């Protein structure tokens, strides 16, 4: 299949001239590996990424953090490479590399001069089925991961509370567990745990290759067949069937105090549907709901009502990310001006949303947001890395290329009424977690 | 992530780069404004980067934070438009204008579509030349800045940075945060904000970089219209200053599980003949990869941290060699010993042939990769001009890296890395570590 990303722009009100835009090609290797090529010839640079359809939410019980720990260990030795040789070689060729782990996927990438594609592909293929871990790798790298957790979470009260909140949001689903792992479990992860996870989930039939930038699709196909195509499918890989949430019937409320908090705030998350293949309409309405409520610090509904009109708030926010394999969340938050209690701040937030549902969506505001979304497709053509991420994350979160292609039109089709209907449905307190985060547990009012 | 993307790249003073395909034109307008332009018509939009030299270091005595408050309020209403009307007009055009201020410059990063660029630039001109600074907007933005300051008072990274700046630069503007303090920001008046605007936004201190769908002829007309009405002059720039930090350890107690450590001493001037050997030496020592000496010894060998690096920092008025890591309270003393030992080793021994070759191939190979978007190219063009680099610098830069020899590195490392002058600022509850002056 081959199509041009510029086709996404065909419906633009301001259909602009686009000469050398990004072209997207996709195909599948015989062993089941998906390949996406995003062409952008502006600079002689490529981003080469392999995304695996496995993440933290696929970990066995008691082994939280193993997906991310394995990601670190993937930089150790393979059948062909010494420990650290992949990164070292990328560096020696003027490139950079890194990796990332999320609930639904794990990705590895290199950014390098486009004439080095074969080099990085040969090395990335080597660790797809040839990882050779030894006991000496474990202890030191586990210490590194624990320091990473200290840096990202333990030293940050907002991040610590975020973990508690997600744990309360999901009653049964593993999204309740942090990607980096609970500290007590991360301390006890072993070589056997890492290898078992690797052998269960890594292989070409569970992977998506994305090459973006100065890349020729035919050449990518030739190289992909040469390096990835020879790796047999991993028979252990099975379709992901995760546990699901029971009906959520009881609102959850959390209180958290930490002397490191600079400004008290109230935050709430609601369980919300995600983008599903072929059915992205509700997620599109929720995406625009988040934009209308909190997308601009000046003109969005929460900013207008709470920062400009009543001047009760310093910051307000609303957010939603529809890209998720399973149920996701819709979030809102309010940082009140000093002297306002969190109880009043929460009431003000609820009143603002109730008023919004009553008043409906301002059509001009919605049109402005849609204009910006259309323009963002043009600006994105200047950024092949972002396009690569868009395809890689979608294809490892249950979506298809057709869904990615359709998404801009699905967004443009959302009406004012769709947004209000989505709001009424998602803002269900029985499915919500509300947090009050304070500097001090005793003071009701902060200064 | 296997490693944290450290946000220090821009500090190399080297904010330049490129590839043979990047063709820079110098444009001088009839009104006398100079800009560097890279034309790229593949995508119908343009990135425009303005930088006004001086930035947050031009705060008047007792008015710390005024320029930051002004910068954060400049887009909150202009001409006939109040804050919301301005935002609506900008959003209808799908343009974006970001105003930021650093120690050395106030920057404006604008992005606009070709099809409505005249309207977008007219709006940007309104913000630059007729900002309203309404009392209501100032109060609202002041509240946000105060909340940021309160957050920083509890953030170990911000605390370490504040202490390190005070120790290093004292009363010089570099010695304090340009955000100001709760007290200083709380006391600022609208007149202070207006003075800050007049002190910073002046025509003769602006540098311009443009990349995207625009010709040199178009740009010349646009720039005179956009900037021609700005006044000249501005507040006096601060003096050059030497870091006055001395060797030792400063511990700030804070109840957190992981200590944050910053370290450094004086660096090397950007125009020093030995700058390139120093730059290559530091790539070996504390550069971006996991293969740097600091990363190998502190992270890979001992698992003491998630990330560690060192950076040559070249501000307009001073220069330093800085580094940073975080590690558990009971391991920070060990990590500091390792960093000190490495500091002494490179000063004593220089680097190996293999290390030098690896650093050179990385630096020369990575250079063209920087020029991959309109926004990054526009920023690079401005950075080159501010650093006083010639317009053909991109073509000569890799040659300067290639020319560095083992002897150069050895000579410069001995001069640059001074173990006895190295100061650590540690925030946390480090075990077995006390302040030493």
PDB file of C-alpha atoms in Angstrom, chain B residues 69-304:
ATOM      1  CA  UNK B  69       7.200  39.354  33.734  1.00  0.00           C
ATOM      2  CA  UNK B  70       7.252  41.647  30.693  1.00  0.00           C
ATOM      3  CA  UNK B  71       8.129  38.730  28.398  1.00  0.00           C
ATOM      4  CA  UNK B  72       5.308  36.621  29.777  1.00  0.00           C
ATOM      5  CA  UNK B  73       2.819  39.475  29.356  1.00  0.00           C
ATOM      6  CA  UNK B  74       3.803  40.822  25.946  1.00  0.00           C
ATOM      7  CA  UNK B  75       1.390  38.553  24.080  1.00  0.00           C
ATOM      8  CA  UNK B  76      -1.460  39.307  26.513  1.00  0.00           C
ATOM      9  CA  UNK B  77      -3.031  42.063  24.487  1.00  0.00           C
ATOM     10  CA  UNK B  78      -1.745  44.579  21.921  1.00  0.00           C
ATOM     11  CA  UNK B  79      -3.156  47.582  20.068  1.00  0.00           C
ATOM     12  CA  UNK B  80      -6.954  47.375  20.055  1.00  0.00           C
ATOM     13  CA  UNK B  81      -6.941  43.719  21.087  1.00  0.00           C
ATOM     14  CA  UNK B  82      -7.148  42.499  24.666  1.00  0.00           C
ATOM     15  CA  UNK B  83      -5.490  39.227  25.680  1.00  0.00           C
ATOM     16  CA  UNK B  84      -8.314  36.990  24.519  1.00  0.00           C
ATOM     17  CA  UNK B  85      -8.917  38.903  21.299  1.00  0.00           C
ATOM     18  CA  UNK B  86      -5.238  38.684  20.465  1.00  0.00           C
ATOM     19  CA  UNK B  87      -5.199  34.926  21.081  1.00  0.00           C
ATOM     20  CA  UNK B  88      -8.301  34.476  18.932  1.00  0.00           C
ATOM     21  CA  UNK B  89      -6.779  36.430  16.054  1.00  0.00           C
ATOM     22  CA  UNK B  90      -3.576  34.387  16.263  1.00  0.00           C
ATOM     23  CA  UNK B  91      -5.396  31.051  16.478  1.00  0.00           C
ATOM     24  CA  UNK B  92      -7.627  31.879  13.507  1.00  0.00           C
ATOM     25  CA  UNK B  93      -4.440  32.240  11.477  1.00  0.00           C
ATOM     26  CA  UNK B  94      -3.009  29.025  12.951  1.00  0.00           C
ATOM     27  CA  UNK B  95       0.161  30.982  13.703  1.00  0.00           C
ATOM     28  CA  UNK B  96       2.226  30.680  16.856  1.00  0.00           C
ATOM     29  CA  UNK B  97       4.494  33.199  18.583  1.00  0.00           C
ATOM     30  CA  UNK B  98       6.586  32.100  21.540  1.00  0.00           C
ATOM     31  CA  UNK B  99       8.291  34.705  23.688  1.00  0.00           C
ATOM     32  CA  UNK B 100      11.055  33.476  25.960  1.00  0.00           C
ATOM     33  CA  UNK B 101      13.792  35.135  27.916  1.00  0.00           C
ATOM     34  CA  UNK B 102      17.174  33.758  28.957  1.00  0.00           C
ATOM     35  CA  UNK B 103      20.230  35.260  30.632  1.00  0.00           C
ATOM     36  CA  UNK B 104      21.492  36.643  27.353  1.00  0.00           C
ATOM     37  CA  UNK B 105      18.514  37.280  25.097  1.00  0.00           C
ATOM     38  CA  UNK B 106      14.804  37.695  24.699  1.00  0.00           C
ATOM     39  CA  UNK B 107      13.732  35.385  21.894  1.00  0.00           C
ATOM     40  CA  UNK B 108      10.669  35.321  19.688  1.00  0.00           C
ATOM     41  CA  UNK B 109       9.975  32.057  17.860  1.00  0.00           C
ATOM     42  CA  UNK B 110       7.270  32.602  15.254  1.00  0.00           C
ATOM     43  CA  UNK B 111       5.707  30.104  12.895  1.00  0.00           C
ATOM     44  CA  UNK B 112       3.133  31.018  10.259  1.00  0.00           C
ATOM     45  CA  UNK B 113       1.552  29.650   7.097  1.00  0.00           C
ATOM     46  CA  UNK B 114       2.499  31.111   3.736  1.00  0.00           C
ATOM     47  CA  UNK B 115      -1.109  31.678   2.789  1.00  0.00           C
ATOM     48  CA  UNK B 116      -1.741  34.181   5.570  1.00  0.00           C
ATOM     49  CA  UNK B 117       1.751  35.354   6.438  1.00  0.00           C
ATOM     50  CA  UNK B 118       0.940  39.060   6.025  1.00  0.00           C
ATOM     51  CA  UNK B 119      -1.827  38.880   8.613  1.00  0.00           C
ATOM     52  CA  UNK B 120       0.304  36.795  10.970  1.00  0.00           C
ATOM     53  CA  UNK B 121       3.237  39.212  10.736  1.00  0.00           C
ATOM     54  CA  UNK B 122       0.943  42.191  11.273  1.00  0.00           C
ATOM     55  CA  UNK B 123      -0.239  40.578  14.480  1.00  0.00           C
ATOM     56  CA  UNK B 124       3.295  39.834  15.615  1.00  0.00           C
ATOM     57  CA  UNK B 125       4.225  43.445  14.889  1.00  0.00           C
ATOM     58  CA  UNK B 126       1.357  44.576  17.077  1.00  0.00           C
ATOM     59  CA  UNK B 127       2.691  42.538  20.012  1.00  0.00           C
ATOM     60  CA  UNK B 128       6.251  43.807  19.490  1.00  0.00           C
ATOM     61  CA  UNK B 129       5.415  47.479  18.987  1.00  0.00           C
ATOM     62  CA  UNK B 130       2.125  48.114  20.797  1.00  0.00           C
ATOM     63  CA  UNK B 131       1.883  45.728  23.746  1.00  0.00           C
ATOM     64  CA  UNK B 132      -0.784  46.911  26.177  1.00  0.00           C
ATOM     65  CA  UNK B 133       0.506  45.487  29.459  1.00  0.00           C
ATOM     66  CA  UNK B 134      -2.961  45.911  30.956  1.00  0.00           C
ATOM     67  CA  UNK B 135      -2.989  45.874  34.761  1.00  0.00           C
ATOM     68  CA  UNK B 136      -5.384  42.941  34.679  1.00  0.00           C
ATOM     69  CA  UNK B 137      -3.031  40.927  32.459  1.00  0.00           C
ATOM     70  CA  UNK B 138       0.001  41.781  34.586  1.00  0.00           C
ATOM     71  CA  UNK B 139      -1.781  40.595  37.727  1.00  0.00           C
ATOM     72  CA  UNK B 140      -2.889  37.340  36.135  1.00  0.00           C
ATOM     73  CA  UNK B 141       0.570  36.564  34.766  1.00  0.00           C
ATOM     74  CA  UNK B 142       2.242  37.646  38.013  1.00  0.00           C
ATOM     75  CA  UNK B 143       0.168  35.017  39.834  1.00  0.00           C
ATOM     76  CA  UNK B 144       1.435  32.342  37.464  1.00  0.00           C
ATOM     77  CA  UNK B 145       5.056  33.423  37.843  1.00  0.00           C
ATOM     78  CA  UNK B 146       4.763  33.465  41.640  1.00  0.00           C
ATOM     79  CA  UNK B 147       3.381  29.929  41.549  1.00  0.00           C
ATOM     80  CA  UNK B 148       6.354  28.853  39.429  1.00  0.00           C
ATOM     81  CA  UNK B 149       8.729  30.448  41.920  1.00  0.00           C
ATOM     82  CA  UNK B 150       6.980  28.612  44.769  1.00  0.00           C
ATOM     83  CA  UNK B 151       7.410  25.327  42.888  1.00  0.00           C
ATOM     84  CA  UNK B 152      11.092  26.032  42.323  1.00  0.00           C
ATOM     85  CA  UNK B 153      11.585  26.653  46.044  1.00  0.00           C
ATOM     86  CA  UNK B 154      10.776  22.962  46.508  1.00  0.00           C
ATOM     87  CA  UNK B 155      12.546  21.560  43.460  1.00  0.00           C
ATOM     88  CA  UNK B 156      16.019  20.117  44.182  1.00  0.00           C
ATOM     89  CA  UNK B 157      17.272  20.879  40.662  1.00  0.00           C
ATOM     90  CA  UNK B 158      16.156  24.496  40.874  1.00  0.00           C
ATOM     91  CA  UNK B 159      17.629  24.828  44.375  1.00  0.00           C
ATOM     92  CA  UNK B 160      20.984  23.417  43.268  1.00  0.00           C
ATOM     93  CA  UNK B 161      21.019  25.745  40.267  1.00  0.00           C
ATOM     94  CA  UNK B 162      20.241  28.781  42.411  1.00  0.00           C
ATOM     95  CA  UNK B 163      22.999  27.988  44.914  1.00  0.00           C
ATOM     96  CA  UNK B 164      25.519  27.293  42.163  1.00  0.00           C
ATOM     97  CA  UNK B 165      24.673  30.594  40.433  1.00  0.00           C
ATOM     98  CA  UNK B 166      25.017  32.576  43.666  1.00  0.00           C
ATOM     99  CA  UNK B 167      28.369  30.957  44.492  1.00  0.00           C
ATOM    100  CA  UNK B 168      29.662  31.537  40.993  1.00  0.00           C
ATOM    101  CA  UNK B 169      28.446  34.995  40.074  1.00  0.00           C
ATOM    102  CA  UNK B 170      27.332  36.760  43.248  1.00  0.00           C
ATOM    103  CA  UNK B 171      25.910  40.201  42.444  1.00  0.00           C
ATOM    104  CA  UNK B 172      26.342  39.918  38.659  1.00  0.00           C
ATOM    105  CA  UNK B 173      23.002  39.288  36.901  1.00  0.00           C
ATOM    106  CA  UNK B 174      24.172  35.718  36.273  1.00  0.00           C
ATOM    107  CA  UNK B 175      24.193  35.182  40.053  1.00  0.00           C
ATOM    108  CA  UNK B 176      20.427  35.135  40.462  1.00  0.00           C
ATOM    109  CA  UNK B 177      17.388  33.722  38.733  1.00  0.00           C
ATOM    110  CA  UNK B 178      15.840  36.011  36.135  1.00  0.00           C
ATOM    111  CA  UNK B 179      12.454  34.866  37.431  1.00  0.00           C
ATOM    112  CA  UNK B 180      13.081  37.065  40.477  1.00  0.00           C
ATOM    113  CA  UNK B 181      11.912  36.204  43.989  1.00  0.00           C
ATOM    114  CA  UNK B 182       8.489  36.130  45.629  1.00  0.00           C
ATOM    115  CA  UNK B 183       9.341  39.534  47.113  1.00  0.00           C
ATOM    116  CA  UNK B 184      10.811  41.203  44.042  1.00  0.00           C
ATOM    117  CA  UNK B 185       8.102  40.006  41.644  1.00  0.00           C
ATOM    118  CA  UNK B 186       5.383  40.827  44.150  1.00  0.00           C
ATOM    119  CA  UNK B 187       6.590  44.448  44.249  1.00  0.00           C
ATOM    120  CA  UNK B 188       6.802  45.085  40.489  1.00  0.00           C
ATOM    121  CA  UNK B 189       4.560  47.806  39.074  1.00  0.00           C
ATOM    122  CA  UNK B 190       3.215  48.374  35.567  1.00  0.00           C
ATOM    123  CA  UNK B 191       5.860  51.101  35.146  1.00  0.00           C
ATOM    124  CA  UNK B 192       8.550  48.516  35.889  1.00  0.00           C
ATOM    125  CA  UNK B 193       7.118  46.328  33.137  1.00  0.00           C
ATOM    126  CA  UNK B 194       7.081  49.257  30.686  1.00  0.00           C
ATOM    127  CA  UNK B 195      10.691  50.076  31.564  1.00  0.00           C
ATOM    128  CA  UNK B 196      11.645  46.458  31.007  1.00  0.00           C
ATOM    129  CA  UNK B 197      10.059  46.608  27.558  1.00  0.00           C
ATOM    130  CA  UNK B 198      11.983  49.776  26.633  1.00  0.00           C
ATOM    131  CA  UNK B 199      15.229  48.370  28.018  1.00  0.00           C
ATOM    132  CA  UNK B 200      15.132  45.161  25.973  1.00  0.00           C
ATOM    133  CA  UNK B 201      13.066  45.379  22.770  1.00  0.00           C
ATOM    134  CA  UNK B 202      15.297  47.610  20.642  1.00  0.00           C
ATOM    135  CA  UNK B 203      16.119  47.496  16.966  1.00  0.00           C
ATOM    136  CA  UNK B 204      19.883  47.685  17.175  1.00  0.00           C
ATOM    137  CA  UNK B 205      20.143  44.587  19.356  1.00  0.00           C
ATOM    138  CA  UNK B 206      18.006  42.240  17.286  1.00  0.00           C
ATOM    139  CA  UNK B 207      19.337  39.187  15.417  1.00  0.00           C
ATOM    140  CA  UNK B 208      17.159  37.510  12.803  1.00  0.00           C
ATOM    141  CA  UNK B 209      17.105  33.958  11.423  1.00  0.00           C
ATOM    142  CA  UNK B 210      14.504  32.737   8.952  1.00  0.00           C
ATOM    143  CA  UNK B 211      13.900  29.320   7.380  1.00  0.00           C
ATOM    144  CA  UNK B 212      11.043  28.301   5.164  1.00  0.00           C
ATOM    145  CA  UNK B 213       8.852  29.387   2.332  1.00  0.00           C
ATOM    146  CA  UNK B 214      10.122  32.944   1.872  1.00  0.00           C
ATOM    147  CA  UNK B 215      12.393  34.715  -0.614  1.00  0.00           C
ATOM    148  CA  UNK B 216      15.128  37.215   0.209  1.00  0.00           C
ATOM    149  CA  UNK B 217      13.189  40.023  -1.469  1.00  0.00           C
ATOM    150  CA  UNK B 218      10.062  39.266   0.504  1.00  0.00           C
ATOM    151  CA  UNK B 219      12.023  39.063   3.734  1.00  0.00           C
ATOM    152  CA  UNK B 220      13.639  42.466   3.251  1.00  0.00           C
ATOM    153  CA  UNK B 221      10.240  44.132   2.977  1.00  0.00           C
ATOM    154  CA  UNK B 222       8.730  42.152   5.820  1.00  0.00           C
ATOM    155  CA  UNK B 223      11.523  42.894   8.279  1.00  0.00           C
ATOM    156  CA  UNK B 224      11.480  46.645   7.792  1.00  0.00           C
ATOM    157  CA  UNK B 225       7.766  46.600   8.394  1.00  0.00           C
ATOM    158  CA  UNK B 226       8.017  44.276  11.401  1.00  0.00           C
ATOM    159  CA  UNK B 227      10.961  45.867  13.194  1.00  0.00           C
ATOM    160  CA  UNK B 228      11.483  49.264  11.591  1.00  0.00           C
ATOM    161  CA  UNK B 229       9.433  51.208  14.138  1.00  0.00           C
ATOM    162  CA  UNK B 230      11.275  49.842  17.159  1.00  0.00           C
ATOM    163  CA  UNK B 231      13.473  52.336  19.031  1.00  0.00           C
ATOM    164  CA  UNK B 232      17.213  52.011  19.350  1.00  0.00           C
ATOM    165  CA  UNK B 233      19.321  52.039  22.492  1.00  0.00           C
ATOM    166  CA  UNK B 234      18.282  49.854  25.398  1.00  0.00           C
ATOM    167  CA  UNK B 235      19.795  49.343  28.833  1.00  0.00           C
ATOM    168  CA  UNK B 236      23.550  48.900  29.192  1.00  0.00           C
ATOM    169  CA  UNK B 237      24.731  45.309  28.785  1.00  0.00           C
ATOM    170  CA  UNK B 238      26.301  43.730  31.875  1.00  0.00           C
ATOM    171  CA  UNK B 239      30.092  43.462  32.088  1.00  0.00           C
ATOM    172  CA  UNK B 240      32.183  40.401  31.389  1.00  0.00           C
ATOM    173  CA  UNK B 241      32.698  38.434  34.569  1.00  0.00           C
ATOM    174  CA  UNK B 242      34.847  35.578  35.813  1.00  0.00           C
ATOM    175  CA  UNK B 243      33.323  32.743  37.839  1.00  0.00           C
ATOM    176  CA  UNK B 244      34.394  33.267  41.444  1.00  0.00           C
ATOM    177  CA  UNK B 245      33.515  29.760  42.597  1.00  0.00           C
ATOM    178  CA  UNK B 246      36.262  27.880  44.460  1.00  0.00           C
ATOM    179  CA  UNK B 247      36.946  24.189  44.948  1.00  0.00           C
ATOM    180  CA  UNK B 248      34.927  22.322  47.575  1.00  0.00           C
ATOM    181  CA  UNK B 249      31.508  20.952  48.423  1.00  0.00           C
ATOM    182  CA  UNK B 250      28.303  22.809  49.321  1.00  0.00           C
ATOM    183  CA  UNK B 251      25.567  20.681  50.870  1.00  0.00           C
ATOM    184  CA  UNK B 252      21.990  21.936  51.121  1.00  0.00           C
ATOM    185  CA  UNK B 253      19.853  19.671  53.273  1.00  0.00           C
ATOM    186  CA  UNK B 254      16.518  18.602  51.791  1.00  0.00           C
ATOM    187  CA  UNK B 255      14.379  15.609  52.703  1.00  0.00           C
ATOM    188  CA  UNK B 256      14.451  13.672  49.420  1.00  0.00           C
ATOM    189  CA  UNK B 257      15.576  10.098  48.681  1.00  0.00           C
ATOM    190  CA  UNK B 258      17.963  11.031  45.877  1.00  0.00           C
ATOM    191  CA  UNK B 259      20.574  13.783  46.009  1.00  0.00           C
ATOM    192  CA  UNK B 260      21.007  16.166  43.083  1.00  0.00           C
ATOM    193  CA  UNK B 261      24.626  17.141  42.425  1.00  0.00           C
ATOM    194  CA  UNK B 262      25.879  19.929  40.168  1.00  0.00           C
ATOM    195  CA  UNK B 263      29.570  20.530  39.628  1.00  0.00           C
ATOM    196  CA  UNK B 264      31.863  22.806  37.721  1.00  0.00           C
ATOM    197  CA  UNK B 265      34.440  25.542  37.466  1.00  0.00           C
ATOM    198  CA  UNK B 266      35.608  28.093  34.910  1.00  0.00           C
ATOM    199  CA  UNK B 267      35.437  27.027  31.230  1.00  0.00           C
ATOM    200  CA  UNK B 268      36.990  28.397  28.065  1.00  0.00           C
ATOM    201  CA  UNK B 269      36.101  31.324  25.814  1.00  0.00           C
ATOM    202  CA  UNK B 270      34.322  30.579  22.567  1.00  0.00           C
ATOM    203  CA  UNK B 271      36.973  32.569  20.670  1.00  0.00           C
ATOM    204  CA  UNK B 272      39.933  30.975  22.462  1.00  0.00           C
ATOM    205  CA  UNK B 273      42.292  29.310  19.942  1.00  0.00           C
ATOM    206  CA  UNK B 274      41.994  26.161  22.041  1.00  0.00           C
ATOM    207  CA  UNK B 275      38.218  26.083  22.096  1.00  0.00           C
ATOM    208  CA  UNK B 276      37.928  23.192  19.626  1.00  0.00           C
ATOM    209  CA  UNK B 277      40.434  20.962  21.431  1.00  0.00           C
ATOM    210  CA  UNK B 278      38.500  21.691  24.631  1.00  0.00           C
ATOM    211  CA  UNK B 279      35.222  20.892  22.932  1.00  0.00           C
ATOM    212  CA  UNK B 280      36.546  17.553  21.676  1.00  0.00           C
ATOM    213  CA  UNK B 281      38.143  16.769  25.052  1.00  0.00           C
ATOM    214  CA  UNK B 282      34.862  17.311  26.821  1.00  0.00           C
ATOM    215  CA  UNK B 283      33.053  15.091  24.335  1.00  0.00           C
ATOM    216  CA  UNK B 284      35.364  12.267  25.438  1.00  0.00           C
ATOM    217  CA  UNK B 285      35.000  13.209  29.078  1.00  0.00           C
ATOM    218  CA  UNK B 286      31.331  13.941  29.588  1.00  0.00           C
ATOM    219  CA  UNK B 287      29.701  14.034  26.169  1.00  0.00           C
ATOM    220  CA  UNK B 288      26.334  12.896  25.030  1.00  0.00           C
ATOM    221  CA  UNK B 289      26.783   9.142  24.661  1.00  0.00           C
ATOM    222  CA  UNK B 290      26.885   6.350  27.221  1.00  0.00           C
ATOM    223  CA  UNK B 291      30.510   5.947  26.142  1.00  0.00           C
ATOM    224  CA  UNK B 292      31.793   9.122  27.761  1.00  0.00           C
ATOM    225  CA  UNK B 293      34.235   8.573  30.596  1.00  0.00           C
ATOM    226  CA  UNK B 294      31.849   9.965  33.196  1.00  0.00           C
ATOM    227  CA  UNK B 295      29.006   7.792  31.966  1.00  0.00           C
ATOM    228  CA  UNK B 296      31.158   4.658  31.767  1.00  0.00           C
ATOM    229  CA  UNK B 297      32.614   5.091  35.245  1.00  0.00           C
ATOM    230  CA  UNK B 298      29.617   6.431  37.160  1.00  0.00           C
ATOM    231  CA  UNK B 299      26.733   4.704  35.386  1.00  0.00           C
ATOM    232  CA  UNK B 300      27.888   1.688  33.401  1.00  0.00           C
ATOM    233  CA  UNK B 301      30.545   0.401  35.843  1.00  0.00           C
ATOM    234  CA  UNK B 302      28.917   1.253  39.130  1.00  0.00           C
ATOM    235  CA  UNK B 303      25.231   1.879  38.502  1.00  0.00           C
ATOM    236  CA  UNK B 304      25.387   5.066  40.560  1.00  0.00           C
TER     237      UNK B 304
END
